[in-house]
Coordinates of C-alpha atoms in Angstrom, one line a residue:
Chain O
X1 CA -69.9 8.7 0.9
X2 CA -67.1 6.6 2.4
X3 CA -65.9 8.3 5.8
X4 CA -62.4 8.5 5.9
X5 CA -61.2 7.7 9.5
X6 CA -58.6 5.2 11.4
X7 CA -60.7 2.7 10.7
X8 CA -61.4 3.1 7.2
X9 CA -57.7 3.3 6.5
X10 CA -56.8 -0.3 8.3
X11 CA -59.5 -1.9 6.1
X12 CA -58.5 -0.8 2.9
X13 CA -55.2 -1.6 3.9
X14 CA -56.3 -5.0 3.7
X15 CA -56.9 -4.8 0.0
X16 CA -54.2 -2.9 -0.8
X17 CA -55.9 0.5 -0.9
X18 CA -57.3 -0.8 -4.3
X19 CA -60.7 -0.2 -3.1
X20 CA -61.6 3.3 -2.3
X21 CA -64.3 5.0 -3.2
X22 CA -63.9 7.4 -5.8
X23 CA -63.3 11.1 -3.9
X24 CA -65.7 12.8 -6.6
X25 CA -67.4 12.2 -9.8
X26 CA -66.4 13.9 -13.1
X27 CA -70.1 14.7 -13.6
X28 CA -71.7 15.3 -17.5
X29 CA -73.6 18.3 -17.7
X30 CA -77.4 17.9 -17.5
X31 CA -80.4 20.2 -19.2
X32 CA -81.1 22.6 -16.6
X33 CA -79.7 23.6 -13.3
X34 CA -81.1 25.7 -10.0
X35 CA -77.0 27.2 -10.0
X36 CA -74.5 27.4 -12.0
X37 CA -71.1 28.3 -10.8
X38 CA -68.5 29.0 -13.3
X39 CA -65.1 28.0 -11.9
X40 CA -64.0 24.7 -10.5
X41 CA -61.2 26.6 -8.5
X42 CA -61.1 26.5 -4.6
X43 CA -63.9 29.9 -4.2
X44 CA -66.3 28.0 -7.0
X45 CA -65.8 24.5 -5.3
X46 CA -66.6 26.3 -1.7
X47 CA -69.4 28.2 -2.8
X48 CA -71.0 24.8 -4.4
X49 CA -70.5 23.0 -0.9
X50 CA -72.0 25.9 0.7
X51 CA -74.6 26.3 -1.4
X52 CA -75.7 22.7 -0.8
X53 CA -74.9 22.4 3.1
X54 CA -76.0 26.1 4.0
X55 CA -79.2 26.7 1.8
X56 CA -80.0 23.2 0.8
X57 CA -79.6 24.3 -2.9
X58 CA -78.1 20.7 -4.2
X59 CA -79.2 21.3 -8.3
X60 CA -75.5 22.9 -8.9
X61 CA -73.2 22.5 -11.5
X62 CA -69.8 23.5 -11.2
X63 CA -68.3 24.3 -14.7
X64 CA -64.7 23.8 -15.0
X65 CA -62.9 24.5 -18.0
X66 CA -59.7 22.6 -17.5
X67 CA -59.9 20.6 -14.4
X68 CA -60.9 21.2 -10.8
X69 CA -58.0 22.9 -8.7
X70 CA -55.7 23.2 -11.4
X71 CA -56.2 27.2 -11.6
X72 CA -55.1 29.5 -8.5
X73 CA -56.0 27.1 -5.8
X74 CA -53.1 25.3 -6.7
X75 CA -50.9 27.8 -7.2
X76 CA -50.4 29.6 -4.6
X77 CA -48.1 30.0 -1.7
X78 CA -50.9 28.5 0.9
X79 CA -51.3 31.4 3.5
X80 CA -54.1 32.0 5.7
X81 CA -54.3 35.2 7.7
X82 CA -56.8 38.3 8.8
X83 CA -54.1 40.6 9.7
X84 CA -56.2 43.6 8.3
X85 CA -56.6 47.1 9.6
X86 CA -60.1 47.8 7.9
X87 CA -63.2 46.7 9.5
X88 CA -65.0 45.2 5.9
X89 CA -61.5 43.1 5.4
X90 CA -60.6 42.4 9.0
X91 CA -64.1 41.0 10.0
X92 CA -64.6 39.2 6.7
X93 CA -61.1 37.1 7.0
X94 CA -61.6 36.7 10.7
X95 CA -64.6 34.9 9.9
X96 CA -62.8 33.2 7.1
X97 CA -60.2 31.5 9.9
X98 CA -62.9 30.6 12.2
X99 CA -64.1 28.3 9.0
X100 CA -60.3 27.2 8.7
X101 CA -60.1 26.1 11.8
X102 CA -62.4 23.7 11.5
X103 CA -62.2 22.8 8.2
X104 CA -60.5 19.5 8.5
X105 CA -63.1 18.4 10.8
X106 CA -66.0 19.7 8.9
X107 CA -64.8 18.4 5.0
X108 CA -63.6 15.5 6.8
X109 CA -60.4 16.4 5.0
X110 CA -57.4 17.0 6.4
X111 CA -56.1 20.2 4.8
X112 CA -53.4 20.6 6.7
X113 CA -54.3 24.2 8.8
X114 CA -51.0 24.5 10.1
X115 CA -51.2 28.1 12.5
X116 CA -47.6 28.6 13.1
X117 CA -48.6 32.4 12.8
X118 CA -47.1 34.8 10.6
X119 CA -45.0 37.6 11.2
X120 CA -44.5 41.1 8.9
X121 CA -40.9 42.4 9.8
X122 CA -40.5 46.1 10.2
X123 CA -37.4 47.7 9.5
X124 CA -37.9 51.0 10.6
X125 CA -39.2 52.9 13.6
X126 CA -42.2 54.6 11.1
X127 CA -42.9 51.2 10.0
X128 CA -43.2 49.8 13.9
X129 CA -45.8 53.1 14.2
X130 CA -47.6 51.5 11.0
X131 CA -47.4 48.1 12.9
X132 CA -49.0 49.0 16.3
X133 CA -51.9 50.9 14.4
X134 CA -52.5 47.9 12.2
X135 CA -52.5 45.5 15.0
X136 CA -55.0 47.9 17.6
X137 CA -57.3 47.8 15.3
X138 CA -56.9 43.8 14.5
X139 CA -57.9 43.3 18.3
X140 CA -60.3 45.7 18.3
X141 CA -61.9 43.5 15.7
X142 CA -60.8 40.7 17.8
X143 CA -57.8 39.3 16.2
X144 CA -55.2 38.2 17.8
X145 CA -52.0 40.7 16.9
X146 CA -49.1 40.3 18.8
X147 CA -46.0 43.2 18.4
X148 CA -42.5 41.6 19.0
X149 CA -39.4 43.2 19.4
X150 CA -35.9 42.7 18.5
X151 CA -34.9 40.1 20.8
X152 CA -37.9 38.1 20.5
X153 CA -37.4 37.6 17.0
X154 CA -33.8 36.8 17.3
X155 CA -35.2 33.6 19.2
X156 CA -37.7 32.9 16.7
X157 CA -36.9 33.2 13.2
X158 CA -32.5 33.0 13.9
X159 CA -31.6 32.7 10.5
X160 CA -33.2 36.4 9.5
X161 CA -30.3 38.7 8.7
X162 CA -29.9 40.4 12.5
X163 CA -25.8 41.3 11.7
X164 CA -24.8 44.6 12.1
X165 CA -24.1 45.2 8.4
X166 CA -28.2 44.3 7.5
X167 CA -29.7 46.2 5.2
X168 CA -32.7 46.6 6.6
X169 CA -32.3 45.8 10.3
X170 CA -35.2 44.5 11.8
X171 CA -36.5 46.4 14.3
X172 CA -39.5 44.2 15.5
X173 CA -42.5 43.0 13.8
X174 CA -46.2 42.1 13.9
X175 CA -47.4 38.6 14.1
X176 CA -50.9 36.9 13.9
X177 CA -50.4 33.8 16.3
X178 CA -53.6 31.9 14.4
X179 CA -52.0 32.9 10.7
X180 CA -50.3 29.5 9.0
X181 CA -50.8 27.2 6.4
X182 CA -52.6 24.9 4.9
X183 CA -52.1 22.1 2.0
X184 CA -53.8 23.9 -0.8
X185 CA -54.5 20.9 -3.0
X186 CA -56.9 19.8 -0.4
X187 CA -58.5 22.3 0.4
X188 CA -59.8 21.8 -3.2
X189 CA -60.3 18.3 -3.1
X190 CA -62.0 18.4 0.6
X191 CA -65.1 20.7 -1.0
X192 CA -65.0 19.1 -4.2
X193 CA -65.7 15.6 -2.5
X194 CA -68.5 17.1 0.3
X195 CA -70.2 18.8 -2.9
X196 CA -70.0 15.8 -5.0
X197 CA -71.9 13.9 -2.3
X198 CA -74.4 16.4 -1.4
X199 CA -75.3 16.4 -5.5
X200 CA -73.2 18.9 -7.1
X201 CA -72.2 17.9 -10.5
X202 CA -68.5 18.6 -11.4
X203 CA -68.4 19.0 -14.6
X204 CA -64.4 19.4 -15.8
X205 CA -63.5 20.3 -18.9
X206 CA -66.4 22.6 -19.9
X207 CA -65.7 26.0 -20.5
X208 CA -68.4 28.5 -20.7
X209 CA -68.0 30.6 -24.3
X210 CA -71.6 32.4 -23.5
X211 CA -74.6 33.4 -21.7
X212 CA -78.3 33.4 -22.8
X213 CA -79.7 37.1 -21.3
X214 CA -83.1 37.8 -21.7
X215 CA -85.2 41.3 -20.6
X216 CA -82.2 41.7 -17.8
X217 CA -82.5 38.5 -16.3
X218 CA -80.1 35.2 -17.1
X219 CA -81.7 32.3 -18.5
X220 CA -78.5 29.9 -19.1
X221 CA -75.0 29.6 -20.2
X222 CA -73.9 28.3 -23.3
X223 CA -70.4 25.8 -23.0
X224 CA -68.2 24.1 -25.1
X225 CA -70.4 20.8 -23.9
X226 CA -74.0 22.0 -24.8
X227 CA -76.1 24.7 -23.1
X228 CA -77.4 24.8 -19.7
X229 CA -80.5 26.2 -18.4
X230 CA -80.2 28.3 -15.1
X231 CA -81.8 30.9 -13.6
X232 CA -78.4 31.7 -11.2
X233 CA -74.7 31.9 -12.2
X234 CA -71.8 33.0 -10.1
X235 CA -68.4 33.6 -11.5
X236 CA -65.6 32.2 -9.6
X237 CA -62.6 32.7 -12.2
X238 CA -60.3 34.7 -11.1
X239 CA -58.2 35.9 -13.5
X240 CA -60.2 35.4 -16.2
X241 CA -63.3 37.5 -15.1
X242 CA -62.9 40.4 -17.5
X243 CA -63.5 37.4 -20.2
X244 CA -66.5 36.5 -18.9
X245 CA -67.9 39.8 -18.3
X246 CA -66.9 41.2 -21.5
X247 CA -69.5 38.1 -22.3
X248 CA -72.2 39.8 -20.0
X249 CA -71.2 43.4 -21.7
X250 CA -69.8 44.6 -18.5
X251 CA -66.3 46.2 -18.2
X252 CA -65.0 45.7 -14.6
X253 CA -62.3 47.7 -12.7
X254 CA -59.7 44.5 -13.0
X255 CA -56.5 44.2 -14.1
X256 CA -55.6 40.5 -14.9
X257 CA -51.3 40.0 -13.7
X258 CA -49.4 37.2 -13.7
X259 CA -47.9 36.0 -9.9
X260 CA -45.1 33.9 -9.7
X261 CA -44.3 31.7 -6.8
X262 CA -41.8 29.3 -6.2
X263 CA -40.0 26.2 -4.3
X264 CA -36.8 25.9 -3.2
X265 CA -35.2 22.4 -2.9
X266 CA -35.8 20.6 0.9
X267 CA -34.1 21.1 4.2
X268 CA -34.1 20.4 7.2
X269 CA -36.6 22.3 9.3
X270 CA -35.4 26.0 10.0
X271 CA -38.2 28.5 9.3
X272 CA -41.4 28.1 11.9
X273 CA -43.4 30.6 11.0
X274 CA -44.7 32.4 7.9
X275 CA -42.1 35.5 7.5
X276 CA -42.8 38.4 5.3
X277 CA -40.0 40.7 4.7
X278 CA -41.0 44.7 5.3
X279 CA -38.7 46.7 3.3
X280 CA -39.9 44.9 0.0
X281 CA -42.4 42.6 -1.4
X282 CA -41.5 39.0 -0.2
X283 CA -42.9 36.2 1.7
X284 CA -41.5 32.6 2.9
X285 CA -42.6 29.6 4.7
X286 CA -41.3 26.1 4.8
X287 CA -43.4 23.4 3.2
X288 CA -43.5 20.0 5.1
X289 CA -41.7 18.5 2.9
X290 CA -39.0 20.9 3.9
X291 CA -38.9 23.3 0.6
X292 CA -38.7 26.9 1.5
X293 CA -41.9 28.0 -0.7
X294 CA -41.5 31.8 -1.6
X295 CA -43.3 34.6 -3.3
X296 CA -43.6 38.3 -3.7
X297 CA -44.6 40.9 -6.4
X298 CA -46.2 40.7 -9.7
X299 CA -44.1 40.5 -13.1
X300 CA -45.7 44.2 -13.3
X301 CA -47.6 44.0 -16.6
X302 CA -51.0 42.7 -17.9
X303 CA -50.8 39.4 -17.9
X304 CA -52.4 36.0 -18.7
X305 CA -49.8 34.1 -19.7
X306 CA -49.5 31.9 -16.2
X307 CA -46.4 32.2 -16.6
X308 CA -43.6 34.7 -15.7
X309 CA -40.4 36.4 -16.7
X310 CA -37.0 36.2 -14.5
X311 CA -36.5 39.6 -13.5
X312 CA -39.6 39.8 -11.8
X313 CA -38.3 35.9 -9.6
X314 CA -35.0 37.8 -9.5
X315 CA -36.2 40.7 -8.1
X316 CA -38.6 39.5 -5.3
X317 CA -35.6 36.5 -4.6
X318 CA -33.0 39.0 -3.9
X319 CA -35.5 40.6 -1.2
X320 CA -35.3 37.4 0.5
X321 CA -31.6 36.8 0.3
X322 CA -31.6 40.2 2.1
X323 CA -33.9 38.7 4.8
X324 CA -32.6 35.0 5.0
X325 CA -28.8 35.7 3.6
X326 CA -28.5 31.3 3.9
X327 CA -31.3 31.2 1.3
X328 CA -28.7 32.2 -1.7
X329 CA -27.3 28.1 -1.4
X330 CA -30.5 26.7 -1.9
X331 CA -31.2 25.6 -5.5
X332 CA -34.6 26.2 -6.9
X333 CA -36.6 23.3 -7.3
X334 CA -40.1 25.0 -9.0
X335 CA -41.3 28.3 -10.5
X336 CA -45.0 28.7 -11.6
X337 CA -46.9 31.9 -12.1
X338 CA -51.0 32.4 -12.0
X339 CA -53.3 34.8 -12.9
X340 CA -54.7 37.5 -10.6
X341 CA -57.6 39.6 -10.8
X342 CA -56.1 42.9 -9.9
X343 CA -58.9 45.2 -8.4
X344 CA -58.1 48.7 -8.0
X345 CA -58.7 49.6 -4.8
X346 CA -56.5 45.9 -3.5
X347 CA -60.2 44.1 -2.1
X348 CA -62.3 42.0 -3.5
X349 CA -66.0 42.1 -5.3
X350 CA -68.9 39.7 -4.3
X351 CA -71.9 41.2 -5.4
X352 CA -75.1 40.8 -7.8
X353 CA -74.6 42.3 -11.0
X354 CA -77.0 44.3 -13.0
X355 CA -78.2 41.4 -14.8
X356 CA -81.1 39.4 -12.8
X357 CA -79.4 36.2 -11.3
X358 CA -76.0 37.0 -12.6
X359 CA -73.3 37.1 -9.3
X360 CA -69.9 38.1 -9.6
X361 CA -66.9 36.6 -6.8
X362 CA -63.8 38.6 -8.2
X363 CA -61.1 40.8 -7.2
X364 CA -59.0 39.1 -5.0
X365 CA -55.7 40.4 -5.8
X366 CA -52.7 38.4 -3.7
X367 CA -55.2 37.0 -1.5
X368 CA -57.2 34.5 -2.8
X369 CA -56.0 31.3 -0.9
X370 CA -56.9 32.4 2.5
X371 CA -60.0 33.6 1.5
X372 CA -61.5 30.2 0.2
X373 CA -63.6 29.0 2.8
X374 CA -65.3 32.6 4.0
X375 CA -65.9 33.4 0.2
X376 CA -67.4 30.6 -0.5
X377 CA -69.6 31.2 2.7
X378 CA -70.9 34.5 1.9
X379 CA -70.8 34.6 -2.1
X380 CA -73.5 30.8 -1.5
X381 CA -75.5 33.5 0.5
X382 CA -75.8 36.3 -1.5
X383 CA -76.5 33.8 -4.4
X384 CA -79.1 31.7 -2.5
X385 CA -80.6 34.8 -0.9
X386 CA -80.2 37.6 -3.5
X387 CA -78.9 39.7 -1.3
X388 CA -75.5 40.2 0.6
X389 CA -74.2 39.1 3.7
X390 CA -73.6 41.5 6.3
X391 CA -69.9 40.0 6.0
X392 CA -69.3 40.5 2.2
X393 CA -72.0 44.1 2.4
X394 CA -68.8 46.3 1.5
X395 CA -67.9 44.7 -1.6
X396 CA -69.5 45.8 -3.8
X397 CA -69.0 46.6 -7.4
X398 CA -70.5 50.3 -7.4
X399 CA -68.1 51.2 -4.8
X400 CA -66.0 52.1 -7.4
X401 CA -68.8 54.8 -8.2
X402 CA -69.9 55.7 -5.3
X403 CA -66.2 56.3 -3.6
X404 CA -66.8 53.6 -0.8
X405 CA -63.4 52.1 -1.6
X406 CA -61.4 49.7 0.7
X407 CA -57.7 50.7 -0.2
X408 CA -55.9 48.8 2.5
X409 CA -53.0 49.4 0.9
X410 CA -53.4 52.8 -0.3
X411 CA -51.8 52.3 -3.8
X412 CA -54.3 54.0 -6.1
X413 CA -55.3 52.5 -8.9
X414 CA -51.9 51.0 -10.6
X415 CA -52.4 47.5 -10.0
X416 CA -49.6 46.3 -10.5
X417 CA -47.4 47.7 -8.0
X418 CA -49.6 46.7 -5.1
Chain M
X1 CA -37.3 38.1 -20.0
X2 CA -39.0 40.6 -22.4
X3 CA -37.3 42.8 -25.0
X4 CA -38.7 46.2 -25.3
X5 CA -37.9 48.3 -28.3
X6 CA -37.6 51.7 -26.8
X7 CA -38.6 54.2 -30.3
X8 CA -36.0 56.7 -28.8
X9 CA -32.9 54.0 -28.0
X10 CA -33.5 50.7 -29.8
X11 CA -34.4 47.6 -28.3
X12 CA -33.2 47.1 -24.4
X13 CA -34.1 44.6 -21.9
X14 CA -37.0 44.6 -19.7
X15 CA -35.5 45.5 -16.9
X16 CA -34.7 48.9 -18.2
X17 CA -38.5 50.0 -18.3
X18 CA -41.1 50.2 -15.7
X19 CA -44.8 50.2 -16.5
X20 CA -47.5 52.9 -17.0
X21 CA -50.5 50.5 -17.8
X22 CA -53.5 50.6 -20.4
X23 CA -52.8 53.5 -23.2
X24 CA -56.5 53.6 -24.5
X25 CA -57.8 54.9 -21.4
X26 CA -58.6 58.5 -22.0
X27 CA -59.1 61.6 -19.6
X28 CA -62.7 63.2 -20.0
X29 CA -62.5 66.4 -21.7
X30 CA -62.3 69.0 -19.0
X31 CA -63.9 71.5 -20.9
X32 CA -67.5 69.9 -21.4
X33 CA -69.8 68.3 -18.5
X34 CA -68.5 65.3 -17.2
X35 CA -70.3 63.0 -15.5
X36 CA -69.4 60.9 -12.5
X37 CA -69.8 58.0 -15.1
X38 CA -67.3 59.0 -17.5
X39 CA -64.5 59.6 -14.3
X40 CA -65.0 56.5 -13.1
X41 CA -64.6 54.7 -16.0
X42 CA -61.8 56.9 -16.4
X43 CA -59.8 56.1 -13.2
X44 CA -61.1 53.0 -12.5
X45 CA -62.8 50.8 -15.7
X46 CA -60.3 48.6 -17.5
X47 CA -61.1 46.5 -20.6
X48 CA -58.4 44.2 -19.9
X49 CA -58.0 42.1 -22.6
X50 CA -56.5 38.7 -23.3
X51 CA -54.5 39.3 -26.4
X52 CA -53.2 42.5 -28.0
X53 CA -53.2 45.2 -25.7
X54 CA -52.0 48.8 -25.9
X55 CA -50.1 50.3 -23.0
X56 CA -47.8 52.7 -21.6
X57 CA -43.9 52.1 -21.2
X58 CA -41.6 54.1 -19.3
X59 CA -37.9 53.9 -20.0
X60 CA -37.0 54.7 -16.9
X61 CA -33.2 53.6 -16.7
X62 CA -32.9 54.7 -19.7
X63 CA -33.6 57.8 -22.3
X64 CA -37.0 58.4 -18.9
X65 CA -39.5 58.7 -22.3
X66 CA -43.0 57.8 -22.3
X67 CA -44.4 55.3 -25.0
X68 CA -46.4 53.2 -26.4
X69 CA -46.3 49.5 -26.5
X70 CA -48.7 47.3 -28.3
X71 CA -48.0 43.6 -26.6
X72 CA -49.9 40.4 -26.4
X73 CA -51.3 39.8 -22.9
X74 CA -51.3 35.9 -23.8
X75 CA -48.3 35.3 -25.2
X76 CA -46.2 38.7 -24.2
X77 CA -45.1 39.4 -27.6
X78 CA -44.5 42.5 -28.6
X79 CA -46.4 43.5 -31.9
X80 CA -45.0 47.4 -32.4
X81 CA -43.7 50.1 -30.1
X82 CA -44.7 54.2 -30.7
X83 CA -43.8 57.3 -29.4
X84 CA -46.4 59.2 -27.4
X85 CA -47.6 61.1 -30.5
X86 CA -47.7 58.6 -32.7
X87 CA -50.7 56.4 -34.1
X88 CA -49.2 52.9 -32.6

């Protein structure tokens, strides 16, 4: 593999960057493989890397049915963060930022980790209380957590609505110094490239329509290009993991919903930080090309259209006109939507399954972005080791049976309105 | 922007109606043994399906009835709406 560097860049610049290496091959699918990962999405292209650089496992497909990165990875509004109160979530994405902040480095990528730290707004005294509880037990499971008042934030984000006729004052917020960014297309492309080289096969364009279960235990999957023998599949598909388990006979507690995000047109810089409004469900950071990129809450019904309705955009926008009142002249450049995997307790599921060699990497709600590199980590563990990682031990899918449930939020089971 | 055809006040915009979620989901009978199997699957075991789907509508800013829709999770079209009683 070609080493991208200063030096790599003058000398293709001599020919005209004509002659590049290839990034990754688009791989045909062989007879038999040690893994299969379905999913070429940013968790399936992480897990492959992993898989190869962690536990030496290089005989991996990764089966994509449309092409890699095109799914959530590339939808999403780019956030990284572990501003979580419970220990499972807290320590899991903690470790997931230590991977991100080297990730440049180690994919020798550059994805663009941007940490300009991200801030929830409170708007309320109560909601301060929830704040300074959240953020204890962050540093207690040594995150940084930072509470800011009034004032400070009136230096930092000025364009937030601090008038007297607000409303929803802000009274202060919470803010994780290391949350930020990072270019989401890369992130994609960086593992795809380092698993490419280590052997993976990317195989785009192959969508699994079965699996080949024998006596418990998996023996291959069959795909629109052929069949494939395996003795280990993991399922990294998002949205579409009810599909693939209806396949496998198993009913999951997921609720597939459609997520819209969207960009405004660009402007000159005047948002530093990631801001997410408290009184509502709304988030904002500006892209550097200078778009303001925005998001908040589902369209609120089952969903797997990737694409969304207006009043849902209208809804969650008007939230943000409410924080940023100079965001209502902007025009909007983009809307999208994606598919999440709902769970119903808000966290996520890596776990084996009941079927021998069968792994599941679902559940991730709002969340997935931030989440790549650390679910990648652990999910190439408990596949190359059978069992789980201490990190991902809490999610499990029997939790839902055995009341062990990680509601960070609190919600219940209607999915939607998380 | 979907149009929902409440069975109580005609059809209405989306934003009129909030959402109750899956309608084939079925409380275990209390009066035989239930096992923790059945309440789980209950409360937390969806089939979610891509395609026609039956769920619960509330017309909330509206007539505050509970129905049934039966939409297309793909395409969001809406095949039929019932009230509560009826076979949808």
């Amino acid at each position: 593999m070609q080493r991208y560097s200063i030096f790599s860049l003058i000398k293709n610049a001599f020919s005209n960057h004509q002659n590049w290496e290839v990034a990754w091959k688009d791989s045909e699918p062989k007879k038999k493989y040690d893994v299969v990962i379905v999913g070429g999405g940013g968790h399936g292209l992480a897990t492959a890397y992993y898989l190869a650089k962690e536990h030496k496992i290089t005989n991996v497909a990764i089966l994509e049915k449309g092409w890699i990165g095109g799914g959530n990875v590339g939808r999403n509004t780019t956030i990284l963060r572990s501003n979580y109160m419970w220990d499972p979530n807290g320590l899991f994405y903690e470790y997931g930022m230590k991977l991100w902040e080297n990730l440049s480095q180690e994919l020798n990528y550059n994805v663009m980790y941007s940490p300009r730290g991200i801030i929830n707004l409170a708007h309320s005294d109560a909601q301060l209380n929830v704040y300074s509880r959240r953020g204890n037990s962050m540093r207690l499971n040594g995150i940084d957590a930072v509470m800011l008042g009034r004032d400070e934030l009136k230096k930092m984000i000025p364009f937030a609505d601090f008038s007297p006729s607000a409303r929803f004052p802000i009274f202060g917020g919470l803010m994780q110094p290391r949350g930020g960014t990072a270019r989401h297309d890369a992130v994609a492309w960086g593992y795809a490239r380092q698993a490419d080289s280590m052997g993976v096969d990317i195989i785009q364009h192959c969508e699994v329509t079965g699996f080949d279960v024998q006596n418990g235990k998996i023996q291959g999957v069959q795909t629109s290009r052929g069949n494939i023998k395996t003795k280990k599949v993991g399922l990294c598909v998002a949205g579409s993991t009810s599909l693939l388990a209806e396949k496998l006979n198993m009913k999951l507690p997921i609720e597939s919903h459609v997520l819209q995000a969207c960009v405004s047109e660009p402007v000159k810089p005047f948002l530093d930080h990631v801001v997410t409004f408290g009184a509502g469900h709304f988030y904002c950071s500006q892209s550097d090309k200078g778009e303001m990129v925005m998001g908040g809450d589902l369209d609120g019904y089952n969903s797997y259209a990737q694409r969304g309705n207006l009043p849902a955009l209208q809804h969650v926008l008007s939230e943000g006109v409410a924080m940023f009142p100079n965001l209502s002249r902007l025009k909007m450049l983009r809307t999208w939507g994606g598919i999440m995997d709902m769970s119903m307790d808000g966290s996520p599921i890596i776990d084996k399954t009941h079927i021998d060699g069968v792994y599941l990497n679902c559940g991730w709600c709002y969340g997935g972005f931030k989440a790549t590199p650390v679910s990648g980590w652990t999910f190439a563990y408990t596949i190359a080791q059978d069992q789980a990682h201490e990190l991902n031990s809490k999610y499990k899918l029997n939790r839902f049976n055995t009341g062990h449930l990680i509601d960070e939020k609190g919600v219940g089971t209607k999915t939607w309105i998380g | 922007m979907l149009e929902i055809k409440c069975p109580y006040c005609g059809k209405r915009s989306q934003n009129e109606f909030s959402y109750g979620g899956d309608a084939s989901v079925k409380r275990p009978q209390l009066e035989k043994e239930i096992s923790d199997k059945e309440w789980d699957g209950f409360v937390y075991f969806r089939s979610n399906p891509r395609g026609k789907h039956s769920e619960l509508w509330h017309h909330v800013a509206g007539c505050r009835q509970w129905f049934q829709v039966s939409r297309n999770t793909l395409t969001h079209e809406i095949f039929k709406t019932a009230k509560i009683n009826e076979k949808l």
